[in-house]
Tab-separated table of C-alpha atoms in Angstrom:
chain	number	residue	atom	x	y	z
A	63	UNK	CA	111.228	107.623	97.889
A	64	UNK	CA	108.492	109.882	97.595
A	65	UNK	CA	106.697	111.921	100.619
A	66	UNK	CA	103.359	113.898	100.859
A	67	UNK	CA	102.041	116.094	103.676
A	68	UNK	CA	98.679	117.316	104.021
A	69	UNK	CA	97.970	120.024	106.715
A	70	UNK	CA	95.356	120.437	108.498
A	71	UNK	CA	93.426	117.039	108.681
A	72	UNK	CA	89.951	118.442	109.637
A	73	UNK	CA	88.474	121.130	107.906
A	74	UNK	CA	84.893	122.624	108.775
A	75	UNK	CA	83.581	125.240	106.500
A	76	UNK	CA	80.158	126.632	105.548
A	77	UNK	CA	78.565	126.342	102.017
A	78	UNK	CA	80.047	128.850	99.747
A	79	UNK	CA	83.067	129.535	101.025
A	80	UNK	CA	86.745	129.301	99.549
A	81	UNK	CA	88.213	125.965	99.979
A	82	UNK	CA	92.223	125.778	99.915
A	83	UNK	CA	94.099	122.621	100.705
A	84	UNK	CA	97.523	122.203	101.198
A	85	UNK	CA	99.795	119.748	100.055
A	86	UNK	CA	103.699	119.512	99.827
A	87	UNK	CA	105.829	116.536	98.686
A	88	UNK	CA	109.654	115.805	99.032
A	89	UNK	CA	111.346	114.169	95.894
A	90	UNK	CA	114.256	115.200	94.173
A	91	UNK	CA	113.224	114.406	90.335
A	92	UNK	CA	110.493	114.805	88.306
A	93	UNK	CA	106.953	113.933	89.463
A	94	UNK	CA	103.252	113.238	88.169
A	95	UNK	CA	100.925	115.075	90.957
A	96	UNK	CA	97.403	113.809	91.793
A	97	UNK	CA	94.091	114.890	93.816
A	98	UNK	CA	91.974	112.029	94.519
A	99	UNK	CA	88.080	112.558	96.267
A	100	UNK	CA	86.832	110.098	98.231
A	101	UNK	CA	82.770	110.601	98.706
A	102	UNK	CA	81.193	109.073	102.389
A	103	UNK	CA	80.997	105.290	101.484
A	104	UNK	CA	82.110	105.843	97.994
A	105	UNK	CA	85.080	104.772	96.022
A	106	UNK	CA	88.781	107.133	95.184
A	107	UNK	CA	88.012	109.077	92.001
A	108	UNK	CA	90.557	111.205	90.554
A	109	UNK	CA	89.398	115.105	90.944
A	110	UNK	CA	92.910	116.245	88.759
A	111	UNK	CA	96.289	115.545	87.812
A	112	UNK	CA	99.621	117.670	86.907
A	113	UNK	CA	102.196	115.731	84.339
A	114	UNK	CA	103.465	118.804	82.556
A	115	UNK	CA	102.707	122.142	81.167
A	116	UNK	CA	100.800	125.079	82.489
A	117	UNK	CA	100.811	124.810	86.179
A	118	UNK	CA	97.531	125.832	87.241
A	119	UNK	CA	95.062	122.834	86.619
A	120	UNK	CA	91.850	122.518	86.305
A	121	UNK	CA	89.906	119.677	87.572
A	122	UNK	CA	86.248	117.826	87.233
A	123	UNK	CA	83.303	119.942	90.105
A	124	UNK	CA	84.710	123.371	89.877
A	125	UNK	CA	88.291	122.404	91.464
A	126	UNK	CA	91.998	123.186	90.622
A	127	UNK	CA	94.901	122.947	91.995
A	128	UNK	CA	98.460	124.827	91.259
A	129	UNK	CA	102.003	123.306	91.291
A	130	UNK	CA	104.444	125.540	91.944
A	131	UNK	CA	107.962	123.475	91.517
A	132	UNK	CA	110.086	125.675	93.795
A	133	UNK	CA	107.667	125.346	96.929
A	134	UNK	CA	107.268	121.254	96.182
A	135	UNK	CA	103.789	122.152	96.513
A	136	UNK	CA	100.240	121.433	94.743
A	137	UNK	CA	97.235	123.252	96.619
A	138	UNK	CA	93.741	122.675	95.855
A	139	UNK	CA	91.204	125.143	95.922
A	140	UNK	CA	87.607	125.985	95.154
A	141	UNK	CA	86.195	129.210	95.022
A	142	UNK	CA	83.012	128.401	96.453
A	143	UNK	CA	82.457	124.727	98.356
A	144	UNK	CA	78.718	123.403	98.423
A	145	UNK	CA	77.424	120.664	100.928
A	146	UNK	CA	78.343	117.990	98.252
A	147	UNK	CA	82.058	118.434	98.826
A	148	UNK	CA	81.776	116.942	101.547
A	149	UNK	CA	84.615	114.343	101.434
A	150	UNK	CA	88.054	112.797	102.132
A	151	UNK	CA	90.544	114.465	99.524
A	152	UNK	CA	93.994	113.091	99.167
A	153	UNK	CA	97.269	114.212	97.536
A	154	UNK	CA	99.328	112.007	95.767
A	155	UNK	CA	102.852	111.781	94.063
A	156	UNK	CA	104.716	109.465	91.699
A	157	UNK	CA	107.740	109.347	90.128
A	158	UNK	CA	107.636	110.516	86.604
A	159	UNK	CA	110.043	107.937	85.496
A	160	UNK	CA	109.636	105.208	88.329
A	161	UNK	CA	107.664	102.119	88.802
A	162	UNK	CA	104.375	104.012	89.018
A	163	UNK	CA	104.382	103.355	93.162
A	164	UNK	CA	102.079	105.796	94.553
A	165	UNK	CA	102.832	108.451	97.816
A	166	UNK	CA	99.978	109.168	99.217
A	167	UNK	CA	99.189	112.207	102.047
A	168	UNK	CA	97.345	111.190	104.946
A	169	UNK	CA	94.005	113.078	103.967
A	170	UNK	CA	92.057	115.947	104.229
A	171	UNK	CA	88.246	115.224	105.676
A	172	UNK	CA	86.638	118.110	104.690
A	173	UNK	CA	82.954	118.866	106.187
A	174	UNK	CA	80.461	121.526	104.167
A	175	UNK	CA	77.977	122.670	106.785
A	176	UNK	CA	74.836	123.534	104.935
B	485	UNK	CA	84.928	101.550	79.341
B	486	UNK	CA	86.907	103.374	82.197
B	487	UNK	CA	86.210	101.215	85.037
B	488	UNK	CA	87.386	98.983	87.432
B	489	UNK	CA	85.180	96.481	88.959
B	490	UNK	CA	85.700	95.054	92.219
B	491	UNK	CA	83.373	91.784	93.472
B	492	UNK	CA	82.317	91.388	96.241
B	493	UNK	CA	81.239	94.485	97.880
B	494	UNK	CA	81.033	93.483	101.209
B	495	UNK	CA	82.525	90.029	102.599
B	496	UNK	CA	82.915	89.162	106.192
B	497	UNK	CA	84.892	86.247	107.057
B	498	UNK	CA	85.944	84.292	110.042
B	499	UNK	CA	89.432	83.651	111.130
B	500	UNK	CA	89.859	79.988	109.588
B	501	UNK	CA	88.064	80.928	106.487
B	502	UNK	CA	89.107	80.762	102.858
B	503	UNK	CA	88.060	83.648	100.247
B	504	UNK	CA	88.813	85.265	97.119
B	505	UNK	CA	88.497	88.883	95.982
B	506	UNK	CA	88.206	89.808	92.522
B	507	UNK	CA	89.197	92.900	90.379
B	508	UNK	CA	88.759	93.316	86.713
B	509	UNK	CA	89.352	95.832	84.052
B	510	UNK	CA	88.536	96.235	80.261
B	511	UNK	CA	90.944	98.908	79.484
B	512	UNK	CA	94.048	97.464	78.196
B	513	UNK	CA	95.797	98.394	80.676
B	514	UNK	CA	99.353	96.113	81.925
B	515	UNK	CA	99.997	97.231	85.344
B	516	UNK	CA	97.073	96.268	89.018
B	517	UNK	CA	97.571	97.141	92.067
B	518	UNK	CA	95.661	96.068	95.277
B	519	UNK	CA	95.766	98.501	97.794
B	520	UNK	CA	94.224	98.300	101.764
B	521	UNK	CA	92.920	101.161	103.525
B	522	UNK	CA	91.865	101.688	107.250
B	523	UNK	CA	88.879	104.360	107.858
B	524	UNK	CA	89.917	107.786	107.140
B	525	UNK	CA	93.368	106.803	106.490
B	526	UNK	CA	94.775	106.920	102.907
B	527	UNK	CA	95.587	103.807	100.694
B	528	UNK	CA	98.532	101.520	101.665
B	529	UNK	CA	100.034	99.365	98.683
B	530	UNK	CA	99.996	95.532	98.982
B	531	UNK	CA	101.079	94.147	95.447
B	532	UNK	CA	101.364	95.684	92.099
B	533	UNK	CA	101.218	93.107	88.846
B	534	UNK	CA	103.247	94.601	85.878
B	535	UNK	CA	102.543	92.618	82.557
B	536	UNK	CA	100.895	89.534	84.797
B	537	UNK	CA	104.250	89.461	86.647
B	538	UNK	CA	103.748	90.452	90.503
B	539	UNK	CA	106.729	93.592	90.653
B	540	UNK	CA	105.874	94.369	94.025
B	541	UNK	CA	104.959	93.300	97.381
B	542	UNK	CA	105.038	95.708	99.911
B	543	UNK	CA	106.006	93.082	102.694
B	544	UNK	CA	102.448	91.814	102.767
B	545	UNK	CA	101.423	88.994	105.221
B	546	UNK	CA	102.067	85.470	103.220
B	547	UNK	CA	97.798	85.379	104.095
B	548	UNK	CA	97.320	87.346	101.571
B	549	UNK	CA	98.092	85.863	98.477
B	550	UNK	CA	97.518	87.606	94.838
B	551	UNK	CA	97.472	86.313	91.763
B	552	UNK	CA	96.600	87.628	88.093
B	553	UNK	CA	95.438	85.109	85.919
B	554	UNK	CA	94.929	87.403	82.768
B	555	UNK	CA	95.729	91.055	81.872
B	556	UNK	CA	91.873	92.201	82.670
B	557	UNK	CA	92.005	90.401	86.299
B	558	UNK	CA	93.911	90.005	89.730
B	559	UNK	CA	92.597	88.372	92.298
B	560	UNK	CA	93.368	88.349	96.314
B	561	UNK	CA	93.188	85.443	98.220
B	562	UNK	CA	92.891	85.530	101.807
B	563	UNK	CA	93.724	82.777	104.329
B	564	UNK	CA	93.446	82.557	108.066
B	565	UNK	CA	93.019	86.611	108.558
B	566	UNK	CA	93.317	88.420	111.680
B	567	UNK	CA	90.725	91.004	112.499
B	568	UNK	CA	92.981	93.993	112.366
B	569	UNK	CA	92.989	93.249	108.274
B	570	UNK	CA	89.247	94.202	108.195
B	571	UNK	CA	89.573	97.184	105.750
B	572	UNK	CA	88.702	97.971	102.532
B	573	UNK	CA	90.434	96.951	100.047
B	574	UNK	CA	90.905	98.812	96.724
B	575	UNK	CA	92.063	97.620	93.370
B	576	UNK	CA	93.699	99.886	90.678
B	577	UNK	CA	94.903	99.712	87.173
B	578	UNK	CA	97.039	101.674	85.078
B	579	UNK	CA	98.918	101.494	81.510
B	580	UNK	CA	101.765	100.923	83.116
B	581	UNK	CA	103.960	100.657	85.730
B	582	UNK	CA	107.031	102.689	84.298
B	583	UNK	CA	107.581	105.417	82.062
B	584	UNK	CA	105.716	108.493	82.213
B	585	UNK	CA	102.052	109.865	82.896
B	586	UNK	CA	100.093	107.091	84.298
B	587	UNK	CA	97.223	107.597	86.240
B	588	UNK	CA	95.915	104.955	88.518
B	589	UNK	CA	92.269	104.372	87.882
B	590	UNK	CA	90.868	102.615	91.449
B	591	UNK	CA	87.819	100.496	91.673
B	592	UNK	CA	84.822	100.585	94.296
B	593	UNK	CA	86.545	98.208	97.023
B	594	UNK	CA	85.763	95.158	98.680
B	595	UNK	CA	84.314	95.802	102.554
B	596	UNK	CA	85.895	93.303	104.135
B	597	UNK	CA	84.840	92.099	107.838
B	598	UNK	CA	87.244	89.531	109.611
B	599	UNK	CA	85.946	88.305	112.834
């Protein structure tokens, strides 16, 4: 089965600065990578996905995300955050040929201090 | 139409109460999932429906009880709840459940309140 880890739960950053997020997975095959937002009181929307192809992804409010295969990982970043970002973001993993079950990490609150 | 629609919003319920929650979706898709999730926690999977058939069931309480009478809808019926299952609960949908490159598209949630 699939695993996810997100570092650093709690992140506190002022407007404008670089956002990075971390997030590493443990599976042995092929996977379908996923960052989901999650807006105070608001539903999961998908901010990007990774299937195949060029690595470095780019995703809906400015964000992308690279997977690099040998480090398991796919990071999120922003160049510049605003006060809007404010948010739960969460990494996910699936099998690329499984039953679609969903790993997800255990968040990232992120707060964007005006 | 890319959406998922989740009814109700909010629902609080006593202990000994009976209720339904609803999910639909007009996007063709074969595979719904319901998923709970605890504040600031990330989603937990409950069920997931593959071609109206339930696939999986994450070892979910017999109180909560899904069913999917169509390919647009899944319901969740809940039955003599325990206040530690006030969450909110999330439906998803996708293509499908195998094979590749299926995103999960989630709806809004249903609030739910157990007291």
């Amino acid at each position: 089965a699939q695993s996810v880890s997100q570092h650093n739960h709690h992140v506190i950053l002022s407007e404008a600065a670089s956002l990075e997020l971390g997030c590493n997975y443990s599976y042995g095959g092929t996977v379908n990578l996923f960052w989901y937002v999650q807006y105070p009181g608001q539903h999961l929307q998908l901010l990007l996905k990774y299937f195949s192809g060029d690595p470095l992804v780019k995703g809906i409010k400015g964000f992308e995300a690279e997977f690099i295969k040998s480090k398991f990982s796919f990071n999120l970043r922003k160049p510049s955050v605003q006060w809007s970002d404010t948010a739960e973001y969460f990494c996910a993993v699936n099998a690329r040929y499984g039953n679609n079950r969903l790993a997800f990490g255990k968040g990232n609150q992120v707060v964007v201090i005006p | 139409d890319t959406e998922v629609t989740q009814t109700p919003k909010h629902l609080v319920m006593g202990m000994t109460n009976k209720k339904s929650l609803k999910c639909e979706q007009h996007m063709g898709h074969r595979a719904m999932y319901w998923y709970k999730q605890k504040a600031k926690k990330p989603p937990e999977l409950m069920f997931v429906y593959s071609y109206e058939k339930l696939s999986i069931n994450e070892s979910v309480p017999s109180r909560f009880s899904p069913e999917c009478p169509n390919s647009s809808l899944l319901n969740l019926h809940l039955h003599a709840l325990q206040p530690e299952d006030s969450a909110l609960y999330l439906c998803a949908s996708s293509q499908a459940t195998g094979g590749i490159n299926h995103e999960q598209f989630f709806g809004p949630g249903t609030r739910l309140t157990v007291l």
